[in-house]
Short mmCIF file of C-alpha atoms in Angstrom, two decimals:
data_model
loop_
_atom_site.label_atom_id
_atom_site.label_comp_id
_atom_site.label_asym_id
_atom_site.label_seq_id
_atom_site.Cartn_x
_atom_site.Cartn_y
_atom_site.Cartn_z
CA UNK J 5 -23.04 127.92 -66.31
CA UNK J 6 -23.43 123.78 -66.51
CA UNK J 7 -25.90 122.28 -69.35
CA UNK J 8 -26.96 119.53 -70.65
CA UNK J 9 -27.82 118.35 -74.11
CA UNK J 10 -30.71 116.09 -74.91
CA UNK J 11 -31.26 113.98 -78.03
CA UNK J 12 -34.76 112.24 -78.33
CA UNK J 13 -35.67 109.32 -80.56
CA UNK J 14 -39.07 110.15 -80.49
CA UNK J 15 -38.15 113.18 -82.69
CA UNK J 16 -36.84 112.99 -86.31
CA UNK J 17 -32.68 112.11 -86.25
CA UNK J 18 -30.64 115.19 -86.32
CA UNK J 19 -29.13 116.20 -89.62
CA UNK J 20 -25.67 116.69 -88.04
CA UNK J 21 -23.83 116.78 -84.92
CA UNK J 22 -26.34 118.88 -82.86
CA UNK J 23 -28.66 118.15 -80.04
CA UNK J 24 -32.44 118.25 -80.19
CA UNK J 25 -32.32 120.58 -76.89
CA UNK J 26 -29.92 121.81 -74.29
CA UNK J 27 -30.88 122.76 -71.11
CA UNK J 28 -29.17 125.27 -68.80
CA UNK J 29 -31.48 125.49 -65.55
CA UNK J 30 -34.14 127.96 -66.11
CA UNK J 31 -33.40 128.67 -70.43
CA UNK J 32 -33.90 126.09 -72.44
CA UNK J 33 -32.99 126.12 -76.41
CA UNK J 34 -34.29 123.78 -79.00
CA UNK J 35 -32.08 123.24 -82.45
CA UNK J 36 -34.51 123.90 -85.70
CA UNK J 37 -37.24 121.20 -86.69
CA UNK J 38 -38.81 121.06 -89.60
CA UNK J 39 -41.85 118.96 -90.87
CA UNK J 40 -40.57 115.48 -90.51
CA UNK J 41 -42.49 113.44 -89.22
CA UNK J 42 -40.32 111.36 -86.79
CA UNK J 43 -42.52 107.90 -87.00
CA UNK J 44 -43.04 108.03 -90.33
CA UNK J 45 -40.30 110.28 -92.04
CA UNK J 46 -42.91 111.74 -94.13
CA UNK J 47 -42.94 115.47 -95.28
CA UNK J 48 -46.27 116.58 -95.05
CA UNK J 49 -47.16 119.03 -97.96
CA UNK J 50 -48.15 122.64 -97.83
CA UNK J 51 -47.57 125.49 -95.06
CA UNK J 52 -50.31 124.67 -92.58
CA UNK J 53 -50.07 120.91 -92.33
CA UNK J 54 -46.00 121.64 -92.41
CA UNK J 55 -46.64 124.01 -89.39
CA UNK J 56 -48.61 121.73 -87.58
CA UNK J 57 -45.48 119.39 -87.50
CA UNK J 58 -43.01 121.08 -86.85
CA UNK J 59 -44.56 122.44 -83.43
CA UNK J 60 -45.21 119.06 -82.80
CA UNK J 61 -41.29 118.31 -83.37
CA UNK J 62 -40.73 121.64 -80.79
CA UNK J 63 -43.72 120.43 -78.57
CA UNK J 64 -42.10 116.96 -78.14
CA UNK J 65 -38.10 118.89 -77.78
CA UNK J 66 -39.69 120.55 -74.93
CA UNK J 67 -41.22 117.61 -73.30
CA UNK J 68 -38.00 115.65 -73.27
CA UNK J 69 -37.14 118.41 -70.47
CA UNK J 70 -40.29 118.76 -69.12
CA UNK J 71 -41.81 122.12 -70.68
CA UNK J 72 -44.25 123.04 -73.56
CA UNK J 73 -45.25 125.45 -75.59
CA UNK J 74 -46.78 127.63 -72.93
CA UNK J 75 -43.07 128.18 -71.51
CA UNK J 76 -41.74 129.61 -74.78
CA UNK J 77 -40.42 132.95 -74.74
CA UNK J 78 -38.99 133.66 -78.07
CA UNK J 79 -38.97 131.83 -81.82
CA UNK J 80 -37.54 131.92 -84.69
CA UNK J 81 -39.35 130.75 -87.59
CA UNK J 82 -37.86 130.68 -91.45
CA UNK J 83 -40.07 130.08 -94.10
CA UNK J 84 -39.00 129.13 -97.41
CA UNK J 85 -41.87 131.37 -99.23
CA UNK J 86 -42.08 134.30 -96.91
CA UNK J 87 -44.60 136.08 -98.78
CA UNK J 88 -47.08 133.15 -100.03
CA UNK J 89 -46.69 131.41 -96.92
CA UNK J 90 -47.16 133.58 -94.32
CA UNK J 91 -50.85 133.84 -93.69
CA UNK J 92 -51.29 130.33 -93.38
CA UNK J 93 -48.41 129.85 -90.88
CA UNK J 94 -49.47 132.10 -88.62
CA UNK J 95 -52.94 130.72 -88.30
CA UNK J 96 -51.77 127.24 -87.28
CA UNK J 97 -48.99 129.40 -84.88
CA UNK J 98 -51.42 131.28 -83.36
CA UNK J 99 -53.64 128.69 -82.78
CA UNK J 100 -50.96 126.91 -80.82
CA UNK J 101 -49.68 129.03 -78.55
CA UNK J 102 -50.95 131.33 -76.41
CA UNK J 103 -51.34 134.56 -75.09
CA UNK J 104 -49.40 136.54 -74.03
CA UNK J 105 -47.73 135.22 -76.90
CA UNK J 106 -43.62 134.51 -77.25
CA UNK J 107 -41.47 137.38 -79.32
CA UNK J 108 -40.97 136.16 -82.75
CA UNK J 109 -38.54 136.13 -85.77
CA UNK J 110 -39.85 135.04 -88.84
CA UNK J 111 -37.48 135.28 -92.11
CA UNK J 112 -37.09 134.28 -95.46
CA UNK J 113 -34.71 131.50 -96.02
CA UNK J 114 -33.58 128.76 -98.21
CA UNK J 115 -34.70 125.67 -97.10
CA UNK J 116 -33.45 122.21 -98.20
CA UNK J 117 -36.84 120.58 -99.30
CA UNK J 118 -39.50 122.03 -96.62
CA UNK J 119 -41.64 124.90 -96.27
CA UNK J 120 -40.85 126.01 -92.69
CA UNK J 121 -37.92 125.38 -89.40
CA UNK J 122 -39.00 126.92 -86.45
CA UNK J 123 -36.51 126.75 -83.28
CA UNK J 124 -37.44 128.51 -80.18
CA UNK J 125 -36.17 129.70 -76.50
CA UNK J 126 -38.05 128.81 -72.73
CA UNK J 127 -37.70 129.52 -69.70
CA UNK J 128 -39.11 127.54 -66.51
CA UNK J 129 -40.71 128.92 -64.24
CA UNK J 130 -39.39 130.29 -61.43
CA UNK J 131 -39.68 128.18 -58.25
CA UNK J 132 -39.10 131.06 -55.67
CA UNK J 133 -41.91 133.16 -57.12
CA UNK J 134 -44.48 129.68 -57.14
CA UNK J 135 -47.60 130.78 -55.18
#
């Protein structure tokens, strides 16, 4: 299987040596975004505007290779206050995407100075099956 690894700078710099998305055909993977605003480098604050963010950071990974939301499949979202935050996540993630919706992963984790990462896995559609 050939891929190829895309960096954008219209997304906030990568904290390390990783790729903002790789491409492998039809599967596409982002790496993690958080809330960063990438032309401002401002952290919004709390869980909602946070959310809003970081799908913007995974909406604009996905455009680099010319997808969106619509062709996720599967995320995985960590949130640094499972419990307390949860509600308000998932009514700014289920206002973006939509049904049938993606599978999802959402855990508790320690995160370095942000509410919420969210990464997540699509697939183009397939060009055969185009009617």
């Amino acid at each position: 299987m050939t891929w190829t690894a895309h960096t954008s700078p219209d997304l906030p710099e990568p904290a390390g040596p990783y790729s903002h998305v790789v491409d492998a055909g039809r599967l596409v993977w982002t790496a993690g975004f958080g809330p960063k605003d990438p032309a401002s480098g401002v952290v919004p604050e709390g869980i909602t505007a946070q959310t809003e963010q970081v799908l913007d950071n995974v909406e604009g990974a996905l455009r680099t290779v010319g997808l969106g939301l619509g062709d996720v499949v599967k995320a995985t979202v960590h949130l640094q206050h499972l419990d307390r935050d949860f509600a308000g996540y998932n009514e700014v993630y289920a206002r973006r995407f939509r049904p049938p919706y993606p599978v999802r992963t959402t855990v508790g984790s320690t995160l370095a100075g942000i509410l919420v990462e969210v990464d997540v896995v699509a697939v183009r559609p397939d060009p055969t099956t185009a009617g």
